[in-house]
Amino acid sequence: MTEEALRRHWGFDSFKSLQREAVEATLAGRDCLMVLPTGGGKSLCYQLPAAMGRGLVLVVSPLIALMDDQVAAAREAGLAADALHSNLAADHRGEAYRRLAAGKTDLLYVSPERLLVGDLLEDAASRLILIAVDEAHCVSHWGHEFRPEYRRLAEVLERFPKAGRMALTATATPAVQEDVCAQLGLRDPARFIGHPDRPNLVYRAFPRREQAAQVLEVVRRHPGEGGIVYAQTRKDVERLAAGLAGAGISCAAYHAGLPADLRRRAQDDFVNERLDVVVATIAFGMGIDRSNVRYVVHANTPRSVEHYQQESGRAGRDGGQADCVLLFAASDLAAHRGLALKDGPLTPERQRTLERQLREIGRYAVAPVCRHQLLSEHFGAKYPPRSEPPPRGGSGQGCAACDVCLGETKSLSTEEALLTAKKVLSGAWRAGGRFGTGYVVNLLLGRGDERMDRNGHACLQVFGLLKESGETAVRSWIDQLIVQGFLEVFEEREYPLLRITEAGKALCRDEGTVRLGVPAPPKAHGRKKPKALKARLSSDLPPDEELFERLRRLRRLISEKLGIPPYVVFHDSALVEMAALKPTTLDALAGVKGVGDRKLERYGAAFLEVISGKPPESAASHST
Ligand code: ADP
Ligand code: MG
Ligand code: ZN
């Protein structure tokens, strides 16, 4: 039954992990808590019960900007879906109310504000089978996006004791999970907690040398594909966007200082694939559902691992391979600290949390340890996930999807690491905590100048001790030693100085252990590969790249004609499969993953025409 609905409405032939269990529990009347990573397929868990025609499913979501696209996508799957929120045009709202009152709606998205007004469900109460609360971590003080209006949802839920309840979120520590269940009054809920790992994301973290050049290098690996570049400040954003535009990249800047209409346009253009790259502060992203974002670059270090997981998680929602690159510098952590203190001193508890978060993200960025493993462990899960085959086959070296396991960042042997660390530390020790990082780097590299002569440092034994290693490696080792607590940066008269810690001194006496990595020289990693085409294929045939581009063009034309985002018409993965299998009949086309009955009927003929060689422009006019 549920399989049949999955096939007919969405064109999928099997459930993703935990989807079937959640749907069955819901249909059996149980409350559910679902924690599945981004792209895990949470929406289907409440949409499928709606598709089975048993009554009304209500979805509460704080992301108003996404609702219209979600409604469009649900309608494409053949569901009677509507949304009610404050941005809706009056005539659309009127129609939505009429359909609701007439008992014609299967799936209704509402904002929490709208729901709290109260009157909404009087007519529909008897048909209500399920209330799904998306982004449920917003109900918890302990989460990172607490929303006061979510706290009051429990009152509304209580008015409908017969309806089932489902809370969904992508990230929740065990404490947040408990809080969500309690705050939303879930009654003995079935808990479906997925593994937090995103196997299709390739994580890389490198020391930052030249921000603009390193960003451009990643962007150039993905010509014509969607990507997001996050930077820390508005100025960084403007500068990087100008640099990319100057290099001929289709891109826009996005930050809170820009006029609302410019921001809206950047977002619209990005979602509708008229724009490849958005360079943004973290103000960008909450409302982005473009499923084929192929890379996310952090030009600065994010504030916490939670932030990183969420921001990088916007890549590869369609399950296809995507790149996540973080450019790290220890000075970013100091900048975050400065920002947090801008409005006065922190409470001791906030202070401790801040320091822990900065330590964790620093460790993620510089420890020469598998990044999938570090992220999984951060969210309390073992890596690799048990009971699943080792990720992406390969020759068995770790995840094969991060810079460490791919050999782009080498880790030094224990002895080498200790020896190197002692050299770096002795440089800092001799400098006596009176100089900044740059000075210590020059000292270790043997780059003398007048000042160094004057201080008598040019004739020290440490002078030029790491000459052979080069500046990139020495700077990175200093960062790595800071993150591991052997060095620290402190401020004196607004000037950041570097000094050795007690732990650092102990290490110089061979007490303690240290891990150090060295990034491979730039350029060694990753040439351009057609990433989208490597999206998980159900066939072994290689996709025809030229055909893929023409199918993409057709999808764009249809999406413009209908005023819906391209990914709502078909995901990249469906186009990739078409470009590989080249079906010639509607029946064969129906076998492609992601082609449900309704899409087959509306777009099937047009896509077959393009596959048979017709130009997208003429085929588009045959879609309905
Ligand atoms: P989440 O809300 O958990 O981030 P979504 O509900 O947006 O995830 O789904 C992510 C992607 O997975 C969507 O592109 C969706 O079409 C796809 N998807 C969902 N369920 C399945 C399935 N059973 N088989 C294949 N793809 C699926
Ligand atoms: Mg979702
Ligand atoms: Zn790895």
XYZ file of C-alpha atoms and ligand atoms in Angstrom:
653
model
C 0.000 0.000 0.000
C 2.561 2.545 1.106
C 4.978 1.313 -1.604
C 2.315 1.770 -4.207
C 1.755 5.393 -3.091
C 5.511 6.004 -3.073
C 5.780 4.775 -6.656
C 2.693 6.478 -8.000
C 3.178 9.911 -6.440
C 6.948 10.284 -6.330
C 8.260 7.697 -8.731
C 10.567 6.219 -6.044
C 10.876 2.459 -5.851
C 12.109 2.140 -2.279
C 12.049 3.956 1.033
C 15.039 5.693 2.471
C 16.243 4.664 5.876
C 13.521 4.990 8.574
C 10.876 6.425 6.229
C 8.774 3.280 6.111
C 8.966 2.821 9.865
C 7.860 6.413 10.448
C 4.993 6.227 7.983
C 3.762 2.948 9.443
C 3.968 4.201 13.012
C 2.025 7.294 12.024
C -0.655 5.354 10.186
C -0.964 3.173 13.295
C -1.698 6.336 15.285
C 1.603 6.783 17.154
C 3.313 10.062 17.864
C 6.811 10.195 16.353
C 10.103 11.981 16.795
C 12.244 11.987 13.663
C 15.874 13.066 13.629
C 17.269 12.628 10.130
C 20.058 14.655 8.525
C 19.298 17.181 5.807
C 18.367 15.378 2.632
C 17.308 12.317 4.631
C 13.784 12.562 3.232
C 11.840 13.794 6.236
C 9.040 15.494 4.265
C 7.913 12.230 2.773
C 7.151 10.902 6.263
C 4.220 13.279 6.653
C 3.396 13.732 2.967
C 2.820 10.057 2.312
C 0.053 9.737 4.926
C -1.519 12.815 3.295
C -1.267 11.164 -0.120
C -3.221 8.147 1.109
C -6.401 10.191 1.302
C -7.260 9.474 4.919
C -7.623 13.069 5.981
C -5.813 16.312 6.515
C -2.140 16.582 7.450
C -1.069 19.904 8.925
C 2.584 20.944 8.680
C 3.930 23.676 10.936
C 7.134 25.261 9.657
C 8.966 28.483 10.493
C 10.358 28.755 6.978
C 7.693 30.798 5.246
C 10.025 31.494 2.332
C 10.077 27.789 1.550
C 6.385 27.055 1.830
C 5.322 28.017 -1.655
C 8.019 25.829 -3.185
C 7.066 22.970 -0.887
C 3.436 23.319 -1.904
C 4.449 23.377 -5.568
C 6.520 20.223 -5.081
C 3.680 18.437 -3.256
C 1.257 19.383 -6.025
C 3.704 18.025 -8.589
C 3.424 14.748 -6.693
C -0.333 14.961 -7.104
C -1.294 16.032 -3.576
C -3.988 18.589 -2.793
C -1.636 20.955 -0.973
C -1.960 24.541 0.243
C -0.146 26.986 2.490
C -1.361 29.723 4.813
C 1.091 32.393 5.890
C 1.361 36.152 6.069
C 3.093 36.602 2.702
C 0.288 35.017 0.727
C -1.651 37.142 -1.793
C -5.265 37.703 -0.714
C -6.888 35.799 -3.563
C -4.675 32.758 -3.009
C -5.511 32.868 0.666
C -9.234 32.977 -0.107
C -8.958 29.915 -2.337
C -6.941 28.040 0.250
C -9.597 28.720 2.901
C -12.377 27.649 0.590
C -10.678 24.361 -0.239
C -9.980 23.740 3.429
C -13.589 24.404 4.429
C -14.811 22.145 1.626
C -12.660 19.309 2.962
C -10.579 19.146 -0.210
C -7.121 19.724 1.280
C -4.785 16.795 2.034
C -1.738 18.761 3.108
C -1.687 22.238 4.642
C 1.480 24.176 5.517
C 1.059 26.901 8.138
C 3.385 29.241 9.965
C 3.312 29.012 13.764
C 2.009 32.595 13.971
C -0.937 31.750 11.742
C -1.756 28.652 13.707
C -1.676 30.473 17.027
C -4.392 32.879 15.879
C -6.728 30.015 16.584
C -9.770 29.958 14.305
C -8.033 28.130 11.492
C -9.063 24.557 12.013
C -12.649 24.797 13.199
C -14.052 23.449 9.961
C -11.298 20.974 9.384
C -10.832 19.548 12.887
C -12.750 16.374 12.184
C -10.546 15.567 9.183
C -7.250 16.278 10.914
C -5.156 13.084 11.171
C -1.653 14.405 11.789
C 0.135 17.555 12.899
C 3.771 17.591 11.789
C 6.136 20.124 13.355
C 9.123 20.679 11.057
C 12.385 22.222 12.315
C 11.241 21.059 15.742
C 14.559 21.970 17.394
C 13.254 25.565 17.336
C 11.068 24.659 20.320
C 14.110 24.062 22.517
C 16.075 26.660 24.430
C 19.058 24.372 24.088
C 18.966 24.222 20.329
C 20.675 26.884 18.293
C 17.582 28.495 16.773
C 15.091 28.894 19.585
C 11.820 30.540 18.520
C 9.476 31.768 21.239
C 6.336 31.216 19.159
C 7.209 27.517 18.935
C 6.826 27.249 22.701
C 3.128 27.992 22.361
C 2.458 25.255 19.844
C 1.689 22.815 22.626
C -1.513 24.752 23.394
C -2.687 24.255 19.828
C -1.718 20.595 19.741
C -3.725 20.001 22.895
C -6.882 21.200 21.216
C -6.649 18.256 18.811
C -6.040 15.229 20.992
C -7.156 12.793 18.294
C -4.606 13.906 15.719
C -1.209 12.238 15.702
C 1.892 14.318 16.290
C 5.216 14.186 14.484
C 8.257 16.286 15.343
C 11.027 16.504 12.715
C 14.513 17.958 12.847
C 17.890 17.463 11.208
C 20.114 18.062 14.196
C 19.327 17.487 17.821
C 21.590 16.367 20.614
C 19.938 13.937 23.057
C 19.120 16.841 25.411
C 17.332 18.722 22.629
C 15.458 15.547 21.643
C 14.073 15.194 25.166
C 13.116 18.835 25.249
C 11.290 18.602 21.921
C 9.247 15.597 23.081
C 8.332 17.335 26.337
C 7.571 20.765 24.876
C 5.336 19.392 22.133
C 3.627 16.915 24.445
C 4.450 13.863 22.343
C 2.688 10.869 23.873
C 5.007 7.894 24.250
C 6.535 8.710 20.857
C 8.226 6.260 18.537
C 11.738 7.622 18.038
C 13.476 7.401 14.710
C 17.002 8.684 15.044
C 19.076 8.464 11.880
C 22.836 8.540 11.590
C 24.036 12.150 11.213
C 26.593 11.381 8.513
C 26.045 12.710 4.982
C 27.972 10.218 2.856
C 27.527 12.172 -0.383
C 29.366 15.227 0.957
C 33.132 15.437 0.443
C 34.566 17.458 3.318
C 37.826 19.364 3.088
C 39.459 21.746 5.534
C 42.623 23.608 4.557
C 44.699 26.370 6.083
C 43.795 29.683 4.510
C 46.625 31.181 2.480
C 45.044 33.408 -0.108
C 41.327 33.550 0.493
C 40.180 34.856 -2.885
C 42.402 32.527 -4.895
C 41.425 29.472 -2.864
C 37.719 30.262 -3.199
C 38.064 30.794 -6.937
C 39.826 27.472 -7.270
C 36.840 25.621 -5.784
C 34.339 27.605 -7.849
C 36.271 26.842 -11.030
C 36.032 23.125 -10.321
C 32.245 23.460 -10.701
C 31.506 25.413 -13.873
C 27.798 26.085 -14.333
C 26.882 24.426 -11.030
C 25.227 25.953 -7.974
C 27.379 26.882 -4.986
C 27.385 29.002 -1.834
C 30.418 30.869 -0.466
C 30.113 31.900 3.176
C 32.259 34.729 4.539
C 32.355 36.307 7.958
C 31.731 40.000 7.385
C 29.864 42.139 4.894
C 33.165 43.524 3.688
C 34.551 40.042 3.050
C 31.366 39.213 1.144
C 31.598 42.289 -1.086
C 35.274 41.735 -1.766
C 34.963 38.037 -2.623
C 31.867 38.599 -4.781
C 33.650 41.337 -6.717
C 36.636 39.048 -7.218
C 34.492 36.189 -8.544
C 32.486 38.489 -10.795
C 35.783 39.847 -12.134
C 36.780 36.279 -12.984
C 33.619 35.915 -15.050
C 31.614 33.874 -12.512
C 27.830 34.306 -12.378
C 27.456 35.402 -8.774
C 25.724 37.772 -6.342
C 26.463 39.100 -2.866
C 24.026 38.579 -0.006
C 24.152 40.109 3.461
C 21.854 41.870 5.902
C 23.179 45.292 4.876
C 21.762 45.036 1.353
C 18.289 46.331 0.448
C 15.537 43.727 0.826
C 14.691 43.661 -2.880
C 18.292 42.933 -3.869
C 18.435 40.127 -1.352
C 15.160 38.679 -2.542
C 16.364 38.803 -6.124
C 19.622 37.035 -5.309
C 17.699 34.303 -3.510
C 15.123 33.909 -6.301
C 17.743 33.851 -9.019
C 19.761 31.268 -7.136
C 16.805 28.964 -6.438
C 15.659 29.250 -10.049
C 19.151 28.545 -11.379
C 19.591 31.872 -13.101
C 22.582 32.412 -10.843
C 25.387 29.978 -9.996
C 27.056 31.367 -6.902
C 25.904 33.358 -3.897
C 28.587 34.889 -1.681
C 26.941 35.484 1.668
C 27.118 35.964 5.378
C 25.222 33.388 7.408
C 22.122 35.559 6.906
C 21.688 33.483 3.737
C 20.379 29.986 3.714
C 17.452 29.430 6.054
C 15.101 29.654 3.108
C 17.144 27.825 0.516
C 15.768 24.562 -0.723
C 17.668 24.325 -4.008
C 18.461 20.639 -4.009
C 21.404 20.672 -6.419
C 23.800 22.958 -4.564
C 27.057 21.235 -5.554
C 29.430 22.984 -3.168
C 29.592 25.154 -0.066
C 32.829 27.008 0.671
C 33.514 28.613 4.025
C 35.990 31.384 3.301
C 36.129 31.950 7.067
C 35.786 29.558 9.963
C 32.168 29.178 11.152
C 31.204 29.821 14.765
C 30.582 26.239 15.829
C 30.417 22.692 14.512
C 26.606 22.962 14.665
C 26.715 26.001 12.416
C 29.100 24.222 10.092
C 26.910 21.137 9.862
C 23.896 23.261 9.064
C 25.560 25.574 6.541
C 27.579 22.919 4.735
C 24.484 20.719 4.864
C 22.834 22.907 2.240
C 24.983 21.112 -0.329
C 23.834 17.925 -2.013
C 20.282 17.623 -0.691
C 19.482 15.617 -3.806
C 21.878 12.889 -2.687
C 24.392 13.638 -5.444
C 28.042 14.255 -4.625
C 28.870 17.729 -3.340
C 31.968 19.499 -1.990
C 32.256 21.246 1.352
C 35.459 23.225 1.807
C 36.465 25.114 4.921
C 39.359 27.595 4.850
C 40.698 27.886 8.366
C 42.743 30.522 10.146
C 43.072 30.755 13.917
C 42.489 34.504 13.648
C 38.844 33.770 12.715
C 38.297 32.279 16.159
C 39.600 35.462 17.732
C 37.220 37.437 15.509
C 34.255 35.342 16.714
C 35.338 35.948 20.285
C 35.554 39.674 19.646
C 32.099 39.706 18.081
C 30.564 37.816 20.995
C 32.023 40.332 23.440
C 30.907 43.357 21.456
C 27.793 43.909 23.564
C 29.579 43.583 26.874
C 30.937 40.734 28.961
C 29.383 37.274 28.793
C 28.001 35.282 31.681
C 30.489 32.642 32.822
C 28.250 29.966 31.322
C 28.014 31.663 27.909
C 31.753 32.222 28.032
C 32.430 28.535 28.639
C 30.039 27.528 25.851
C 31.682 29.953 23.443
C 35.177 28.698 24.221
C 34.065 25.085 23.866
C 32.416 25.792 20.511
C 35.486 27.599 19.175
C 37.750 24.798 20.363
C 35.550 22.191 18.687
C 35.350 23.911 15.314
C 39.080 24.633 15.454
C 39.787 21.003 16.154
C 37.530 19.945 13.296
C 39.383 22.254 10.920
C 42.956 21.322 11.793
C 43.055 17.846 13.297
C 44.402 15.438 10.678
C 41.532 13.054 11.387
C 38.760 11.843 9.052
C 36.244 14.694 8.900
C 33.212 12.415 8.506
C 34.331 10.717 11.682
C 34.834 13.988 13.577
C 31.391 15.283 12.570
C 29.625 12.013 13.374
C 31.286 11.818 16.771
C 30.406 15.411 17.509
C 26.741 14.475 17.144
C 27.164 11.424 19.309
C 27.340 8.736 16.617
C 29.990 6.154 15.782
C 31.683 6.300 12.408
C 31.490 4.483 10.080
C 27.830 3.713 10.758
C 27.518 0.097 11.772
C 25.305 -2.324 9.849
C 26.013 -0.470 6.640
C 28.654 -1.416 4.103
C 31.749 0.799 4.285
C 30.949 4.024 2.475
C 31.772 4.314 -1.241
C 33.598 1.034 -1.716
C 37.026 2.290 -2.626
C 40.221 0.779 -1.427
C 39.114 0.974 2.173
C 41.167 3.994 3.305
C 38.657 5.617 5.681
C 35.727 7.449 4.149
C 37.420 8.280 0.829
C 35.387 11.493 0.995
C 37.499 13.924 2.993
C 40.882 15.578 2.506
C 42.500 13.371 5.142
C 41.279 10.046 3.748
C 41.938 11.210 0.187
C 45.541 11.891 1.114
C 45.310 15.642 0.450
C 46.215 16.328 4.048
C 48.932 14.041 5.349
C 49.317 13.391 9.004
C 52.828 13.197 10.416
C 53.920 10.085 12.281
C 53.853 10.344 16.073
C 57.617 10.904 16.296
C 57.696 13.380 13.428
C 54.779 15.293 14.901
C 56.462 15.561 18.298
C 59.746 16.669 16.784
C 58.089 19.278 14.592
C 55.871 20.543 17.408
C 58.911 20.988 19.628
C 60.621 23.082 16.963
C 57.591 25.350 16.547
C 57.098 25.623 20.306
C 60.718 26.462 20.956
C 60.426 29.332 18.482
C 57.423 30.727 20.330
C 59.109 30.131 23.669
C 62.225 32.019 22.659
C 60.124 34.902 21.322
C 58.898 35.140 24.890
C 55.261 36.018 24.305
C 56.177 39.506 23.167
C 55.436 39.040 19.446
C 52.608 38.104 17.095
C 52.281 34.983 14.968
C 53.859 36.611 11.911
C 57.063 37.349 13.811
C 57.353 33.804 15.103
C 56.759 32.452 11.597
C 59.566 34.637 10.237
C 61.828 33.551 13.045
C 61.271 29.875 12.300
C 61.667 30.428 8.567
C 64.874 32.372 9.090
C 63.575 35.550 7.494
C 65.594 38.165 9.297
C 64.904 41.847 9.308
C 66.135 44.855 11.169
C 63.762 44.288 14.056
C 64.850 40.705 14.483
C 68.491 41.767 14.456
C 67.763 44.437 17.017
C 66.116 41.846 19.288
C 69.108 39.581 18.879
C 66.818 36.853 17.482
C 68.650 36.367 14.205
C 71.470 34.571 15.921
C 69.277 32.221 17.985
C 69.374 28.490 17.336
C 65.676 28.511 16.438
C 66.290 31.047 13.667
C 65.513 29.251 10.396
C 64.836 25.953 12.188
C 61.883 25.187 9.878
C 63.214 26.857 6.765
C 62.630 23.745 4.669
C 58.975 23.396 5.597
C 57.689 26.630 4.079
C 55.343 29.285 5.378
C 52.036 27.485 4.728
C 53.038 24.495 6.802
C 54.525 26.552 9.642
C 51.431 28.771 9.910
C 49.201 25.722 9.841
C 51.252 24.013 12.587
C 50.936 27.084 14.772
C 47.151 26.977 14.283
C 47.114 23.264 15.030
C 49.104 23.791 18.214
C 46.765 26.604 19.298
C 43.737 24.388 18.809
C 45.374 21.602 20.808
C 46.224 23.999 23.638
C 50.028 24.053 23.313
C 50.120 27.661 22.163
C 47.750 30.514 22.867
C 46.969 33.911 21.457
C 46.364 36.709 23.944
C 45.838 40.400 23.456
C 47.952 43.168 24.772
C 47.015 46.715 23.915
C 44.710 45.407 21.169
C 47.572 43.514 19.569
C 47.347 39.708 19.387
C 50.509 38.043 20.717
C 51.519 34.400 20.642
C 52.851 32.495 23.636
C 53.533 28.960 24.769
C 51.219 27.424 27.390
C 52.117 25.186 30.320
C 50.975 22.197 28.235
C 53.313 23.401 25.488
C 56.251 23.562 27.854
C 55.409 20.073 29.089
C 55.348 18.810 25.507
C 58.856 20.195 25.002
C 59.889 17.897 27.867
C 58.254 14.980 25.989
C 55.228 14.992 28.298
C 52.006 14.557 26.305
C 51.142 13.736 22.708
C 50.413 15.867 19.699
C 48.995 15.302 16.222
C 50.033 17.347 13.244
C 48.987 17.330 9.612
C 50.468 18.938 6.540
C 48.293 20.015 3.638
C 49.479 18.745 0.285
C 50.742 21.537 -1.951
C 47.928 23.458 -3.631
C 46.624 22.199 -6.978
C 47.373 18.618 -6.092
C 43.725 18.011 -5.351
C 40.680 17.759 -7.513
C 40.399 18.775 -11.097
C 36.993 19.456 -12.521
C 34.825 16.381 -12.632
C 31.185 16.431 -13.684
C 29.925 16.067 -10.132
C 26.214 16.194 -10.847
C 26.662 13.398 -13.311
C 28.225 11.292 -10.638
C 25.006 11.521 -8.651
C 24.140 8.029 -7.523
C 23.084 6.166 -10.589
C 20.844 3.174 -10.627
C 22.320 2.145 -13.966
C 25.899 1.411 -14.857
C 25.659 3.252 -18.149
C 27.575 6.515 -18.226
C 25.270 9.499 -18.731
C 25.520 11.447 -21.965
C 26.782 14.852 -20.817
C 25.579 16.727 -23.844
C 22.098 15.254 -23.438
C 22.137 16.068 -19.727
C 22.746 19.732 -20.558
C 19.860 19.751 -23.035
C 17.547 18.100 -20.502
C 18.597 20.746 -17.995
C 17.746 23.422 -20.506
C 14.291 21.911 -21.035
C 13.755 21.771 -17.287
C 14.678 25.470 -17.029
C 12.244 26.422 -19.774
C 9.412 24.475 -18.160
C 10.174 25.911 -14.742
C 10.082 29.450 -16.140
C 6.842 28.794 -17.945
C 5.158 27.429 -14.819
C 6.823 29.750 -12.313
C 8.193 26.928 -10.141
C 11.835 26.156 -9.313
C 13.634 23.711 -11.650
C 14.187 21.133 -8.890
C 10.439 20.920 -8.410
C 10.069 19.796 -12.040
C 12.775 17.099 -11.727
C 15.829 16.615 -9.555
C 19.269 16.455 -11.191
C 19.397 12.754 -10.391
C 16.323 12.095 -12.565
C 17.912 13.990 -15.477
C 21.173 12.105 -15.008
C 19.332 8.810 -15.174
C 17.473 9.914 -18.306
C 20.784 10.922 -19.899
C 22.157 7.472 -19.145
C 19.212 5.217 -19.957
C 17.831 7.321 -22.843
C 14.314 5.906 -22.580
C 12.243 6.113 -25.754
C 8.768 5.318 -24.444
C 6.595 6.704 -21.648
C 6.701 3.299 -19.966
C 10.478 3.281 -19.947
C 10.557 6.875 -18.742
C 8.270 5.917 -15.845
C 11.030 3.574 -14.698
C 13.343 6.509 -13.982
C 13.605 7.342 -10.281
C 11.710 10.524 -9.488
C 9.186 10.241 -12.349
C 5.764 9.826 -10.742
C 2.440 9.480 -12.564
C 1.614 13.146 -12.602
C 5.027 14.289 -13.826
C 5.000 11.583 -16.489
C 1.703 12.863 -17.775
C 2.706 16.516 -17.708
C 6.301 16.446 -18.868
C 6.943 12.952 -20.201
C 6.342 13.727 -23.871
C 8.563 16.826 -23.803
C 11.483 14.991 -22.196
C 11.143 12.091 -24.645
C 11.353 14.582 -27.511
C 14.608 16.009 -26.224
C 15.998 12.522 -25.668
C 15.113 11.722 -29.292
C 17.131 14.744 -30.414
C 14.638 17.631 -30.662
C 15.779 21.036 -29.380
C 14.560 21.902 -25.853
C 12.864 25.095 -27.075
C 10.370 23.273 -29.281
C 9.864 20.438 -26.793
C 9.071 22.865 -23.957
C 6.007 24.131 -25.756
C 4.547 20.595 -25.565
C 4.592 20.389 -21.794
C 1.451 21.256 -19.880
P 14.874 16.627 4.524
O 13.629 17.420 4.797
O 15.063 15.505 5.458
O 16.093 17.486 4.407
P 13.627 16.142 2.000
O 12.328 15.684 2.473
O 13.717 17.536 1.466
O 14.739 15.942 3.107
O 14.151 15.107 0.906
C 15.453 15.166 0.398
C 15.517 14.576 -0.993
O 15.350 13.177 -0.973
C 14.438 15.126 -1.896
O 15.070 15.446 -3.103
C 13.490 13.972 -2.063
O 12.829 14.017 -3.306
C 14.395 12.779 -1.942
N 13.719 11.561 -1.463
C 12.891 11.462 -0.405
N 12.482 10.181 -0.230
C 13.078 9.452 -1.196
C 13.066 8.059 -1.554
N 12.349 7.169 -0.867
N 13.813 7.682 -2.617
C 14.537 8.576 -3.319
N 14.587 9.894 -3.035
C 13.883 10.335 -1.988
Mg 12.948 19.309 5.365
Zn 37.611 10.630 5.920
